[in-house]
Coordinates of C-alpha atoms in Angstrom, one line a residue:
Chain V
M5 CA -158.0 -100.9 -258.1
D6 CA -159.3 -103.9 -260.1
I7 CA -155.9 -104.5 -261.7
V8 CA -154.4 -104.9 -258.2
F9 CA -156.8 -107.6 -257.2
I10 CA -156.6 -109.4 -260.6
A11 CA -152.8 -109.3 -260.2
A12 CA -153.3 -110.7 -256.7
I13 CA -155.3 -113.7 -258.0
A14 CA -152.5 -114.3 -260.6
V15 CA -149.9 -114.1 -257.8
L16 CA -151.8 -116.7 -255.7
F17 CA -152.0 -119.0 -258.8
G18 CA -148.3 -118.5 -259.5
L19 CA -147.2 -119.2 -256.0
T20 CA -149.3 -122.4 -255.9
C21 CA -147.8 -123.6 -259.2
A22 CA -144.3 -122.9 -257.8
Y23 CA -145.3 -124.9 -254.7
A24 CA -146.5 -127.8 -256.8
S25 CA -143.3 -127.7 -258.7
G26 CA -141.4 -127.8 -255.5
C27 CA -143.4 -130.9 -254.4
D28 CA -142.6 -132.5 -257.7
K29 CA -138.8 -131.8 -257.5
L30 CA -138.7 -133.1 -254.0
G31 CA -140.2 -136.4 -255.3
E32 CA -137.6 -136.6 -258.0
R33 CA -134.8 -136.0 -255.6
L34 CA -136.0 -138.6 -253.1
G35 CA -136.6 -141.0 -256.1
E36 CA -133.0 -140.6 -257.2
R37 CA -131.7 -141.2 -253.6
S38 CA -133.6 -144.4 -253.3
Chain E
M28 CA -177.5 -133.6 -222.7
S29 CA -181.2 -133.6 -222.7
T30 CA -183.3 -136.6 -223.8
Q31 CA -184.4 -134.5 -226.8
S32 CA -180.7 -134.0 -227.8
V33 CA -180.0 -137.7 -227.5
I34 CA -183.0 -138.7 -229.7
L35 CA -182.2 -136.0 -232.3
L36 CA -178.6 -137.1 -232.6
A37 CA -179.5 -140.8 -232.8
V38 CA -182.2 -140.2 -235.5
F39 CA -179.8 -138.0 -237.4
L40 CA -177.0 -140.6 -237.5
L41 CA -179.4 -143.4 -238.3
V42 CA -181.1 -141.6 -241.3
L43 CA -177.6 -140.5 -242.5
L44 CA -176.4 -144.1 -242.5
V45 CA -179.4 -145.3 -244.4
L46 CA -179.0 -142.6 -247.1
A47 CA -175.2 -142.6 -247.3
Y48 CA -174.7 -146.3 -248.0
P49 CA -176.4 -146.6 -251.3
L50 CA -175.1 -143.2 -252.4
G51 CA -171.6 -144.4 -251.6
T52 CA -172.1 -147.3 -254.0
Y53 CA -173.4 -145.0 -256.7
L54 CA -170.4 -142.6 -256.1
A55 CA -168.0 -145.5 -256.7
K56 CA -169.6 -146.0 -260.2
V57 CA -169.3 -142.3 -260.9
G58 CA -165.6 -142.5 -260.0
G59 CA -165.2 -145.0 -262.9
T60 CA -165.4 -144.1 -266.5
A61 CA -168.1 -146.6 -267.7
P62 CA -171.7 -145.4 -268.4
I63 CA -174.0 -145.9 -265.4
R64 CA -176.9 -148.3 -266.0
G65 CA -180.2 -146.4 -266.6
L66 CA -178.4 -143.1 -267.2
G67 CA -177.4 -143.6 -270.8
W68 CA -179.0 -140.3 -271.9
L69 CA -176.9 -138.5 -269.4
A70 CA -173.8 -140.3 -270.7
R71 CA -174.5 -138.9 -274.2
F72 CA -174.7 -135.4 -272.7
E73 CA -171.5 -136.0 -270.9
Q74 CA -169.7 -137.0 -274.1
F75 CA -171.2 -133.9 -275.8
L76 CA -169.7 -131.7 -273.1
Y77 CA -166.2 -133.3 -273.7
R78 CA -166.5 -132.6 -277.4
L79 CA -167.7 -129.0 -276.7
A80 CA -164.7 -128.4 -274.5
G81 CA -162.3 -130.2 -276.9
S82 CA -161.3 -132.6 -274.1
N83 CA -160.3 -136.2 -274.6
A84 CA -161.9 -138.1 -271.9
Q85 CA -159.7 -141.1 -272.5
T86 CA -156.5 -139.2 -271.6
E87 CA -155.1 -140.3 -268.2
M88 CA -153.2 -137.6 -266.2
S89 CA -150.1 -137.7 -264.1
W90 CA -150.5 -136.1 -260.7
K91 CA -148.8 -132.9 -262.0
A92 CA -151.1 -132.6 -265.0
Y93 CA -154.1 -133.3 -262.8
A94 CA -152.9 -130.6 -260.3
I95 CA -152.3 -128.0 -263.1
A96 CA -155.7 -128.7 -264.7
L97 CA -157.3 -128.3 -261.3
L98 CA -155.5 -125.0 -260.5
V99 CA -156.2 -123.5 -264.0
F100 CA -159.9 -124.3 -263.7
N101 CA -160.1 -122.8 -260.2
V102 CA -158.1 -119.6 -261.0
L103 CA -160.4 -119.0 -264.0
G104 CA -163.4 -119.5 -261.7
T105 CA -161.9 -117.0 -259.3
L106 CA -161.5 -114.4 -262.1
F107 CA -165.1 -115.1 -263.3
V108 CA -166.7 -114.6 -259.9
Y109 CA -164.6 -111.5 -259.4
A110 CA -165.7 -110.1 -262.7
V111 CA -169.4 -110.8 -262.2
Q112 CA -169.4 -108.9 -258.9
R113 CA -167.6 -106.0 -260.3
L114 CA -170.0 -105.7 -263.3
Q115 CA -173.3 -106.6 -261.6
A116 CA -174.7 -103.1 -261.8
W117 CA -174.8 -103.3 -265.6
L118 CA -175.9 -107.0 -265.8
P119 CA -179.5 -108.3 -265.8
L120 CA -181.5 -109.8 -262.9
N121 CA -180.7 -107.0 -260.5
P122 CA -184.2 -105.8 -259.5
Q123 CA -182.9 -103.9 -256.5
A124 CA -180.3 -102.1 -258.6
F125 CA -177.4 -103.0 -256.4
A126 CA -174.1 -101.3 -257.1
N127 CA -171.0 -103.1 -258.1
V128 CA -169.4 -104.9 -255.2
S129 CA -166.2 -103.2 -253.9
P130 CA -162.9 -104.6 -255.2
D131 CA -161.6 -105.9 -251.9
S132 CA -164.9 -107.6 -251.1
S133 CA -165.1 -109.0 -254.6
F134 CA -161.6 -110.5 -254.2
N135 CA -162.4 -112.0 -250.9
T136 CA -165.7 -113.5 -252.1
A137 CA -164.2 -114.8 -255.3
V138 CA -161.5 -116.7 -253.5
S139 CA -163.9 -117.7 -250.8
F140 CA -166.4 -119.4 -253.1
V141 CA -163.7 -121.1 -255.3
A142 CA -162.0 -122.4 -252.2
N143 CA -165.3 -124.0 -251.0
T144 CA -165.1 -121.7 -247.9
N145 CA -168.0 -119.3 -248.6
W146 CA -166.8 -116.9 -245.9
Q147 CA -169.1 -113.9 -246.5
G148 CA -168.0 -110.4 -245.5
Y149 CA -171.2 -109.0 -247.1
G150 CA -174.9 -109.4 -246.6
G151 CA -176.4 -111.3 -249.5
E152 CA -179.7 -109.6 -249.7
S153 CA -178.2 -106.1 -249.5
T154 CA -175.2 -106.6 -251.8
M155 CA -175.6 -109.3 -254.5
S156 CA -177.9 -109.3 -257.5
Y157 CA -179.8 -112.4 -258.4
L158 CA -177.5 -113.0 -261.3
T159 CA -174.4 -112.8 -259.1
Q160 CA -176.0 -115.2 -256.6
M161 CA -177.1 -117.7 -259.3
L162 CA -174.3 -117.5 -261.9
A163 CA -171.2 -116.7 -259.9
L164 CA -171.9 -118.0 -256.4
T165 CA -174.1 -121.0 -257.0
G166 CA -172.0 -122.0 -260.0
Q167 CA -168.9 -122.1 -257.8
N168 CA -170.8 -124.0 -255.2
F169 CA -171.1 -126.8 -257.7
F170 CA -167.6 -126.5 -259.1
S171 CA -165.8 -126.2 -255.8
A172 CA -167.6 -129.3 -254.4
A173 CA -166.9 -131.2 -257.7
T174 CA -163.2 -130.3 -257.3
G175 CA -163.2 -131.8 -253.8
I176 CA -164.8 -135.0 -255.1
A177 CA -162.3 -135.1 -258.0
V178 CA -159.3 -135.0 -255.6
I179 CA -160.6 -137.8 -253.4
Y180 CA -161.2 -139.9 -256.5
A181 CA -157.6 -139.3 -257.5
L182 CA -156.3 -140.2 -254.0
I183 CA -158.4 -143.4 -253.9
R184 CA -157.0 -144.4 -257.3
G185 CA -153.6 -143.9 -255.8
F186 CA -154.3 -146.7 -253.4
S187 CA -156.2 -148.9 -255.9
H188 CA -154.0 -148.5 -259.0
R189 CA -150.8 -150.6 -259.4
S190 CA -147.5 -149.5 -260.9
V191 CA -149.0 -146.7 -263.1
K192 CA -148.2 -143.1 -263.4
S193 CA -151.8 -141.8 -263.8
I194 CA -154.5 -140.9 -261.3
G195 CA -157.4 -140.3 -263.6
N196 CA -158.6 -137.3 -265.7
F197 CA -159.5 -134.1 -263.8
W198 CA -162.0 -132.9 -266.5
V199 CA -163.8 -136.2 -266.4
D200 CA -164.0 -136.4 -262.6
L201 CA -165.2 -132.8 -262.5
T202 CA -167.9 -133.3 -265.1
R203 CA -169.1 -136.6 -263.8
S204 CA -169.3 -135.4 -260.2
T205 CA -171.3 -132.4 -261.2
L206 CA -173.5 -134.1 -263.8
Y207 CA -174.3 -137.4 -262.0
V208 CA -174.1 -136.4 -258.3
L209 CA -174.4 -132.8 -257.4
L210 CA -177.0 -131.6 -260.0
P211 CA -179.5 -134.5 -259.4
L212 CA -179.2 -134.3 -255.6
S213 CA -179.6 -130.5 -255.7
V214 CA -182.8 -130.7 -257.7
I215 CA -184.3 -133.2 -255.2
V216 CA -183.2 -131.2 -252.1
A217 CA -184.3 -127.9 -253.6
V218 CA -187.8 -129.2 -254.4
I219 CA -188.2 -130.6 -250.9
L220 CA -187.0 -127.3 -249.4
M221 CA -189.5 -125.4 -251.6
S222 CA -192.3 -127.6 -250.2
Q223 CA -191.2 -126.4 -246.7
G224 CA -191.5 -122.7 -247.7
V225 CA -188.0 -121.8 -249.0
L226 CA -188.3 -119.1 -251.7
Q227 CA -187.6 -119.6 -255.4
N228 CA -188.6 -116.5 -257.4
F229 CA -187.2 -113.5 -259.3
S230 CA -189.5 -111.0 -257.7
A231 CA -188.4 -107.6 -256.6
Y232 CA -188.3 -107.1 -252.8
K233 CA -191.7 -106.6 -251.2
E234 CA -192.6 -103.6 -249.1
V235 CA -195.2 -104.7 -246.6
A236 CA -197.1 -102.9 -243.9
L237 CA -196.4 -103.8 -240.3
I238 CA -199.4 -105.0 -238.3
D239 CA -198.0 -103.1 -235.3
P240 CA -195.8 -100.0 -236.2
I241 CA -192.6 -99.9 -234.2
T242 CA -191.2 -96.6 -232.6
Y243 CA -187.6 -96.5 -231.8
Q244 CA -184.7 -94.0 -231.2
Q245 CA -181.4 -93.8 -232.9
P246 CA -178.5 -91.3 -232.9
Q247 CA -178.9 -88.4 -235.3
V248 CA -176.1 -88.2 -237.8
N249 CA -174.7 -85.2 -239.8
A250 CA -173.9 -85.1 -243.5
D251 CA -170.6 -86.9 -242.9
G252 CA -172.4 -89.8 -241.2
Q253 CA -171.0 -88.8 -237.8
P254 CA -173.3 -88.7 -234.7
V255 CA -174.6 -85.2 -233.7
L256 CA -173.6 -84.4 -230.1
D257 CA -175.3 -82.1 -227.7
A258 CA -173.6 -79.5 -225.4
Q259 CA -172.7 -82.3 -222.9
G260 CA -171.1 -84.4 -225.6
A261 CA -173.9 -87.0 -225.6
P262 CA -175.4 -88.2 -228.9
V263 CA -178.6 -86.5 -230.0
L264 CA -181.3 -89.1 -230.4
E265 CA -184.1 -88.9 -233.0
T266 CA -187.4 -90.8 -232.6
L267 CA -188.5 -92.7 -235.7
T268 CA -191.6 -94.9 -236.4
A269 CA -191.3 -97.9 -238.8
K270 CA -194.6 -98.7 -240.5
T271 CA -193.3 -100.9 -243.3
Q272 CA -190.8 -103.7 -243.7
T273 CA -188.8 -104.8 -246.7
I274 CA -189.1 -108.5 -247.4
A275 CA -186.2 -109.8 -249.5
M276 CA -187.0 -112.3 -252.3
G277 CA -185.0 -114.3 -254.7
P278 CA -184.0 -117.7 -256.1
V279 CA -183.1 -119.1 -252.7
A280 CA -183.9 -122.9 -252.9
S281 CA -181.7 -123.5 -255.9
Q282 CA -178.7 -122.1 -253.9
E283 CA -179.7 -123.5 -250.6
A284 CA -179.6 -127.1 -251.8
I285 CA -176.0 -127.0 -253.2
K286 CA -174.9 -124.8 -250.3
M287 CA -175.5 -127.8 -248.1
L288 CA -174.8 -130.7 -250.4
G289 CA -171.5 -129.2 -251.5
T290 CA -170.5 -128.2 -247.9
N291 CA -170.2 -124.7 -249.2
G292 CA -172.3 -122.8 -246.5
G293 CA -172.7 -119.4 -248.1
G294 CA -176.2 -118.2 -247.4
F295 CA -178.5 -116.3 -249.8
F296 CA -179.4 -114.1 -246.9
N297 CA -177.1 -112.6 -244.3
A298 CA -178.7 -114.6 -241.5
N299 CA -178.0 -117.8 -243.4
S300 CA -180.0 -120.9 -242.3
A301 CA -181.4 -118.9 -239.4
H302 CA -183.5 -117.0 -241.9
P303 CA -187.0 -118.4 -242.2
Y304 CA -186.8 -118.2 -246.0
E305 CA -183.7 -120.4 -246.1
N306 CA -184.7 -122.8 -243.3
P307 CA -188.3 -122.5 -242.3
T308 CA -189.2 -125.6 -240.3
A309 CA -187.8 -128.3 -238.1
F310 CA -188.0 -130.7 -241.0
S311 CA -186.1 -128.4 -243.4
N312 CA -183.5 -128.1 -240.6
L313 CA -183.0 -131.8 -240.3
L314 CA -182.9 -132.1 -244.1
E315 CA -180.2 -129.4 -244.3
M316 CA -178.1 -131.1 -241.7
L317 CA -178.4 -134.4 -243.5
A318 CA -177.5 -132.8 -246.8
I319 CA -174.3 -131.4 -245.2
F320 CA -173.0 -134.9 -244.1
L321 CA -174.6 -136.9 -246.9
I322 CA -171.7 -136.9 -249.5
P323 CA -168.8 -136.9 -246.9
A324 CA -170.3 -140.0 -245.2
A325 CA -171.1 -141.7 -248.5
L326 CA -167.6 -141.2 -249.7
C327 CA -166.4 -143.5 -246.9
F328 CA -168.3 -146.3 -248.5
T329 CA -167.1 -145.2 -251.9
F330 CA -163.5 -145.5 -250.6
G331 CA -164.2 -149.0 -249.3
R332 CA -165.7 -150.1 -252.6
M333 CA -163.0 -148.6 -254.8
V334 CA -160.1 -150.2 -252.8
G335 CA -162.0 -153.5 -252.8
D336 CA -162.4 -153.8 -249.0
M337 CA -165.5 -152.3 -247.4
R338 CA -164.1 -152.8 -243.9
Q339 CA -161.6 -149.9 -244.7
G340 CA -164.5 -147.6 -245.4
W341 CA -166.3 -148.6 -242.2
A342 CA -163.2 -148.0 -240.2
I343 CA -162.8 -144.5 -241.4
L344 CA -166.5 -143.8 -240.9
G345 CA -166.3 -145.3 -237.4
A346 CA -163.4 -142.9 -236.5
M347 CA -165.3 -139.9 -237.8
T348 CA -168.5 -140.9 -236.1
L349 CA -166.8 -141.4 -232.7
L350 CA -165.2 -138.0 -232.8
F351 CA -168.4 -136.4 -234.0
V352 CA -170.7 -137.9 -231.3
V353 CA -168.3 -137.1 -228.4
L354 CA -167.7 -133.4 -229.5
T355 CA -171.4 -132.9 -230.4
A356 CA -172.4 -134.1 -226.9
V357 CA -170.2 -131.4 -225.4
V358 CA -171.8 -128.6 -227.5
M359 CA -175.3 -129.8 -226.7
G360 CA -174.5 -130.1 -223.0
A361 CA -172.8 -126.7 -222.9
E362 CA -175.7 -124.9 -224.5
Q363 CA -178.2 -126.6 -222.3
Q364 CA -176.3 -125.6 -219.2
A365 CA -177.5 -122.7 -217.0
H366 CA -175.3 -119.6 -217.1
P367 CA -173.7 -119.3 -213.6
G368 CA -174.2 -115.5 -213.5
M369 CA -177.9 -115.9 -214.3
A370 CA -178.2 -118.8 -211.8
A371 CA -176.8 -116.6 -209.1
L372 CA -179.7 -114.2 -209.7
G373 CA -182.2 -117.0 -209.2
V374 CA -183.3 -117.1 -212.8
D375 CA -184.9 -120.5 -213.8
Q376 CA -182.9 -121.8 -216.8
G377 CA -184.1 -125.3 -216.7
A378 CA -185.8 -126.9 -219.8
S379 CA -189.5 -127.3 -219.3
L380 CA -192.7 -127.3 -221.4
L381 CA -192.7 -123.5 -221.2
Q382 CA -189.1 -122.8 -222.1
A383 CA -186.1 -124.3 -223.8
G384 CA -183.9 -123.4 -220.9
G385 CA -180.1 -123.1 -221.2
N386 CA -178.5 -120.5 -223.5
M387 CA -181.1 -119.4 -226.1
E388 CA -179.3 -116.2 -227.1
G389 CA -178.8 -116.1 -230.8
K390 CA -180.9 -119.2 -231.4
E391 CA -184.2 -119.5 -233.3
T392 CA -187.1 -120.5 -231.1
R393 CA -188.4 -122.8 -233.9
F394 CA -185.2 -124.9 -233.6
G395 CA -184.4 -124.6 -229.8
I396 CA -181.1 -125.7 -228.2
S397 CA -180.8 -129.3 -229.4
A398 CA -181.3 -128.6 -233.2
S399 CA -179.1 -125.5 -233.0
A400 CA -176.3 -127.2 -231.2
L401 CA -176.4 -130.2 -233.5
F402 CA -176.4 -127.9 -236.6
A403 CA -173.4 -126.0 -235.2
A404 CA -171.5 -129.3 -234.7
V405 CA -172.5 -130.6 -238.1
T406 CA -171.6 -127.4 -240.0
T407 CA -168.2 -127.1 -238.4
A408 CA -167.3 -130.8 -238.5
A409 CA -168.0 -130.7 -242.2
S410 CA -166.4 -127.7 -243.8
C411 CA -169.8 -126.2 -244.5
G412 CA -170.1 -123.2 -242.4
A413 CA -173.8 -122.6 -242.8
V414 CA -175.4 -121.5 -239.5
N415 CA -178.9 -121.7 -238.1
A416 CA -177.8 -119.9 -234.9
M417 CA -175.2 -117.3 -234.0
H418 CA -172.0 -119.1 -232.9
D419 CA -170.8 -115.9 -231.4
S420 CA -173.6 -116.1 -228.8
F421 CA -172.8 -119.7 -227.8
T422 CA -171.3 -120.3 -224.3
P423 CA -167.5 -120.3 -224.2
L424 CA -167.4 -124.1 -224.2
G425 CA -170.2 -124.4 -226.8
G426 CA -168.3 -122.0 -229.1
M427 CA -164.9 -123.7 -228.5
I428 CA -166.0 -127.1 -229.8
P429 CA -167.0 -125.8 -233.3
T430 CA -163.6 -124.1 -233.3
V431 CA -161.9 -127.3 -232.4
L432 CA -163.9 -129.3 -235.0
M433 CA -162.5 -127.0 -237.6
Q434 CA -159.0 -127.0 -236.1
L435 CA -158.9 -130.8 -236.4
G436 CA -158.5 -130.1 -240.1
E437 CA -162.1 -130.6 -241.1
V438 CA -161.7 -134.4 -241.1
V439 CA -164.7 -135.3 -238.9
F440 CA -166.8 -136.1 -242.0
G441 CA -165.3 -132.9 -243.3
G442 CA -166.0 -131.2 -246.6
V443 CA -167.1 -133.0 -249.8
G444 CA -164.0 -135.0 -250.7
T445 CA -161.8 -132.9 -248.4
G446 CA -162.9 -134.6 -245.3
L447 CA -162.0 -138.0 -246.5
Y448 CA -158.7 -137.1 -248.0
G449 CA -157.8 -135.3 -244.8
M450 CA -158.7 -138.3 -242.8
L451 CA -156.7 -140.6 -245.1
I452 CA -153.7 -138.4 -244.6
F453 CA -154.0 -138.9 -240.9
A454 CA -154.4 -142.7 -241.6
I455 CA -151.0 -142.6 -243.5
L456 CA -149.5 -140.8 -240.4
V457 CA -151.0 -143.5 -238.1
V458 CA -149.5 -146.4 -240.1
F459 CA -146.2 -144.5 -240.1
I460 CA -146.2 -144.1 -236.4
A461 CA -147.3 -147.7 -235.8
G462 CA -144.5 -148.8 -238.2
L463 CA -141.9 -146.9 -236.2
M464 CA -143.2 -148.6 -233.0
I465 CA -143.0 -152.1 -234.3
G466 CA -140.0 -151.7 -236.5
R467 CA -141.7 -152.5 -239.8
T468 CA -141.8 -150.5 -243.1
P469 CA -145.2 -148.8 -242.8
E470 CA -147.8 -149.7 -245.4
Y471 CA -151.4 -148.7 -246.0
L472 CA -153.7 -150.8 -248.2
G473 CA -150.7 -152.6 -249.6
K474 CA -148.8 -149.4 -250.5
K475 CA -145.5 -148.7 -248.8
I476 CA -145.4 -145.4 -247.0
Q477 CA -142.0 -143.9 -247.5
A478 CA -140.2 -140.6 -247.1
Y479 CA -141.9 -138.7 -249.9
E480 CA -145.5 -139.6 -248.7
M481 CA -144.6 -138.6 -245.2
K482 CA -143.1 -135.3 -246.3
M483 CA -146.2 -134.5 -248.3
A484 CA -148.5 -135.7 -245.4
S485 CA -146.6 -133.4 -243.1
L486 CA -147.2 -130.5 -245.4
V487 CA -151.0 -131.3 -245.5
I488 CA -151.2 -131.4 -241.7
L489 CA -149.0 -128.3 -241.1
V490 CA -150.3 -125.9 -243.7
T491 CA -153.5 -124.9 -242.0
P492 CA -152.2 -124.5 -238.4
C493 CA -149.5 -122.2 -239.8
L494 CA -152.1 -120.1 -241.7
V495 CA -154.4 -119.9 -238.7
L496 CA -151.8 -119.1 -236.0
L497 CA -149.8 -116.6 -238.2
G498 CA -152.9 -114.9 -239.4
T499 CA -154.4 -114.6 -235.9
A500 CA -151.0 -113.3 -234.6
I501 CA -150.7 -110.6 -237.3
A502 CA -154.4 -109.6 -236.9
V503 CA -154.1 -109.0 -233.1
A504 CA -150.8 -107.2 -233.5
V505 CA -151.6 -104.6 -236.1
E506 CA -154.1 -101.7 -236.0
P507 CA -156.3 -102.6 -239.0
G508 CA -156.7 -106.1 -237.4
K509 CA -157.5 -104.7 -233.9
A510 CA -160.0 -102.2 -235.4
G511 CA -162.4 -105.0 -236.4
I512 CA -162.7 -106.4 -232.9
L513 CA -165.8 -105.1 -231.2
N514 CA -165.6 -107.2 -228.1
P515 CA -162.3 -106.5 -226.2
G516 CA -160.5 -109.1 -224.2
A517 CA -160.7 -112.9 -224.5
H518 CA -163.8 -113.0 -226.6
G519 CA -162.3 -110.6 -229.1
F520 CA -159.3 -112.9 -229.5
S521 CA -161.7 -115.8 -229.9
E522 CA -163.5 -114.0 -232.7
V523 CA -160.2 -113.4 -234.6
L524 CA -159.0 -117.0 -233.9
Y525 CA -162.3 -118.3 -235.2
A526 CA -162.2 -116.2 -238.3
F527 CA -158.7 -117.5 -239.4
T528 CA -159.5 -121.0 -238.3
S529 CA -162.7 -120.9 -240.4
A530 CA -160.9 -119.4 -243.4
A531 CA -157.8 -121.6 -243.5
N532 CA -159.9 -124.8 -243.0
N533 CA -162.4 -123.7 -245.7
N534 CA -165.3 -123.6 -243.3
G535 CA -166.7 -120.1 -243.7
S536 CA -168.8 -119.7 -240.5
A537 CA -168.0 -116.8 -238.2
F538 CA -168.2 -115.4 -234.8
A539 CA -170.1 -112.5 -236.3
G540 CA -169.1 -109.9 -233.8
L541 CA -165.9 -109.3 -235.8
S542 CA -166.1 -106.5 -238.4
A543 CA -164.4 -108.4 -241.1
N544 CA -165.6 -106.6 -244.3
T545 CA -162.5 -104.4 -244.3
P546 CA -159.6 -104.3 -246.8
F547 CA -157.3 -105.8 -244.1
Y548 CA -159.5 -108.8 -243.3
N549 CA -160.7 -109.3 -246.9
V550 CA -157.2 -109.7 -248.1
M551 CA -155.8 -111.6 -245.1
L552 CA -158.6 -114.1 -245.0
A553 CA -158.5 -114.5 -248.8
I554 CA -154.9 -115.6 -248.6
A555 CA -155.7 -118.0 -245.7
M556 CA -158.6 -119.5 -247.8
W557 CA -156.6 -119.9 -251.0
F558 CA -153.6 -121.6 -249.4
G559 CA -155.8 -123.5 -246.9
R560 CA -157.4 -125.1 -250.0
F561 CA -154.8 -125.4 -252.7
A562 CA -151.6 -125.8 -250.6
V563 CA -153.4 -128.9 -249.2
I564 CA -154.7 -130.3 -252.5
V565 CA -151.3 -130.2 -254.2
P566 CA -149.5 -132.5 -251.7
V567 CA -152.6 -134.8 -251.6
L568 CA -152.4 -135.2 -255.3
A569 CA -148.6 -135.7 -255.1
I570 CA -149.3 -138.6 -252.6
A571 CA -151.9 -140.0 -255.0
G572 CA -149.4 -140.0 -257.9
S573 CA -146.6 -141.5 -255.8
L574 CA -148.8 -144.3 -254.4
A575 CA -150.3 -145.1 -257.9
A576 CA -146.8 -145.8 -259.2
K577 CA -146.1 -148.4 -256.5
K578 CA -147.0 -152.0 -256.7
R579 CA -149.5 -153.3 -254.2
L580 CA -148.0 -155.6 -251.5
E581 CA -149.9 -158.8 -250.5
V582 CA -151.3 -158.9 -247.0
N583 CA -149.2 -161.2 -244.7
A584 CA -148.9 -162.0 -241.0
G585 CA -146.9 -158.9 -240.3
T586 CA -149.3 -156.5 -242.0
M587 CA -151.0 -154.1 -239.6
P588 CA -154.8 -154.4 -240.0
T589 CA -156.3 -151.0 -240.8
H590 CA -159.9 -151.9 -240.3
G591 CA -160.2 -152.9 -236.6
P592 CA -160.9 -151.2 -233.3
L593 CA -157.2 -150.7 -232.6
F594 CA -156.6 -148.8 -235.8
I595 CA -159.7 -146.7 -235.2
A596 CA -158.5 -145.9 -231.7
L597 CA -155.0 -145.0 -233.1
L598 CA -156.6 -142.8 -235.8
V599 CA -158.9 -140.9 -233.4
G600 CA -156.0 -140.4 -231.0
T601 CA -153.7 -139.1 -233.7
V602 CA -156.3 -136.7 -235.0
L603 CA -156.9 -135.3 -231.5
L604 CA -153.3 -135.1 -230.6
V605 CA -151.9 -133.6 -233.8
G606 CA -155.0 -131.6 -234.6
V607 CA -155.6 -130.0 -231.2
L608 CA -152.1 -129.7 -229.8
N609 CA -151.2 -127.1 -232.3
Y610 CA -153.9 -124.8 -231.0
V611 CA -153.9 -125.4 -227.2
P612 CA -152.0 -122.1 -226.4
A613 CA -154.3 -120.1 -228.6
L614 CA -157.5 -121.8 -227.3
A615 CA -156.2 -121.1 -223.7
L616 CA -156.1 -117.4 -224.5
G617 CA -159.6 -117.3 -226.0
P618 CA -162.4 -119.6 -225.1
V619 CA -160.8 -121.3 -222.1
V620 CA -160.2 -117.9 -220.4
E621 CA -163.8 -116.9 -221.3
H622 CA -165.1 -120.1 -219.8
L623 CA -163.2 -119.5 -216.5
Q624 CA -164.4 -115.9 -216.4
L625 CA -168.0 -117.2 -216.1
F626 CA -167.3 -118.3 -212.6
K627 CA -165.4 -115.3 -211.3

């Protein structure tokens, strides 16, 4: 069972990193447009 | 509102102001990189820590590097807290020989303490060893608070830096916040709390004889833990007599201090600050309330000092104070009110020398209504979540206001760091709306507010309502969610709404009638806590990075002043409109219906 919750923590971390990457890409796209 | 309530609120705010102003100046120095005068010995220890960690304190970080460092640090903290709970049976400082915490509860608690929420599905004195309490939970109380301070430093630098890509160094901000602010303040508060009777020991629990043995009846249970029924199907009762009581011990004061100062809120004992060993006296109660608001209020002055215009800090503090006073007055008034059902029976519910009057259910007699209502407002305005009374027993209106204070996004003073950066996001929204109204490019503190800042600000504002409303909707729609509701009807809905509001806004207090220590709630609330914390921090750091890269415009005749009464009124109005409107339908189904039911 521990492996499930450790994996869940890793998934939360991964999703947040992907979210941060999305925020960054949005900034780059808006920067290019302006 | 009684005279006692008015005096208590006035004294509280006055003492807070006196303490917060100098601390704000000090925090501005901590936000720099220079050694602080008189603390050279601590600076040497600080440099030693950087060498030990192999970190270069001179390195400046972009917002992305800052965010990644923050996320890595916090995910490692989550794994550490999870591991300590799962291994505590074999670790030292476990005099009660507690078993390992269950996996789902460990997961929930690990995320909870890392996210500065401190939602507790467990009872501390019956679940956690002293080592778990001190090393895992208290440790994270420091680090989650320091993370919040680091983020607000980064955002303030976004406003004060000009045309640079960096917003500081996360490791330096984390270290300096812990070393120069949280640790010294915690030592001071812990010692004062010990003087009031808060415990600090490693003793095993004490078994003491009751002066007056208590005889009581309870349902007899079979080997499976199910009630034994008689021929008529009624539970068979057994009569028991209790002659002794177990008194829980432990290193309480050291956890209590940072629990308040870091707006963490997780109690050593299940009853939290209602427990006499966590909060023994009226003075300790006032001290704990002040400790909750101290750093959030001080950071307003830090903000003013770091952006070079103290009026900006006063304006933010003014908006927070205005919202706080009005909403606190409602809680105090609601709890002092007579219950209409009781009044109809002719019960005297007025305050007098002989009784507190009003609604005393779930409140401690040593605090009474005023100090309990103020504590409830303070702990939910800040993202603390410690309680000295049971919010589930408040009147519908008295319980709705703490819910609303959280639903505003924890920006009324708010958490350590989180409250100010939440309010500054609203300030960005205000100048954007004002800019639209007068046809000028919005700017705040000389920085142009453009599409990217607005998109990120929108994310910050919308993340928590989405988590709260989706989480609540799922919980009341599926069986595992409904199984935890002990009170059917509107109050049961209020309990679920409160739980998700508390989790997503990183508060951690609860309407305790909800049975939330189940795999369903442990996982659902952990998801709400994690994203309520980090899905907000990421766009805040993105805004900081974007603002830091911009040049600072000079003030001219067309610049909207952001330090006067008009700006404060706009800010308060925006917080109320944007914050509360998201939740009006949900509040109508819960506390509003409950309130109306009082008069049926």
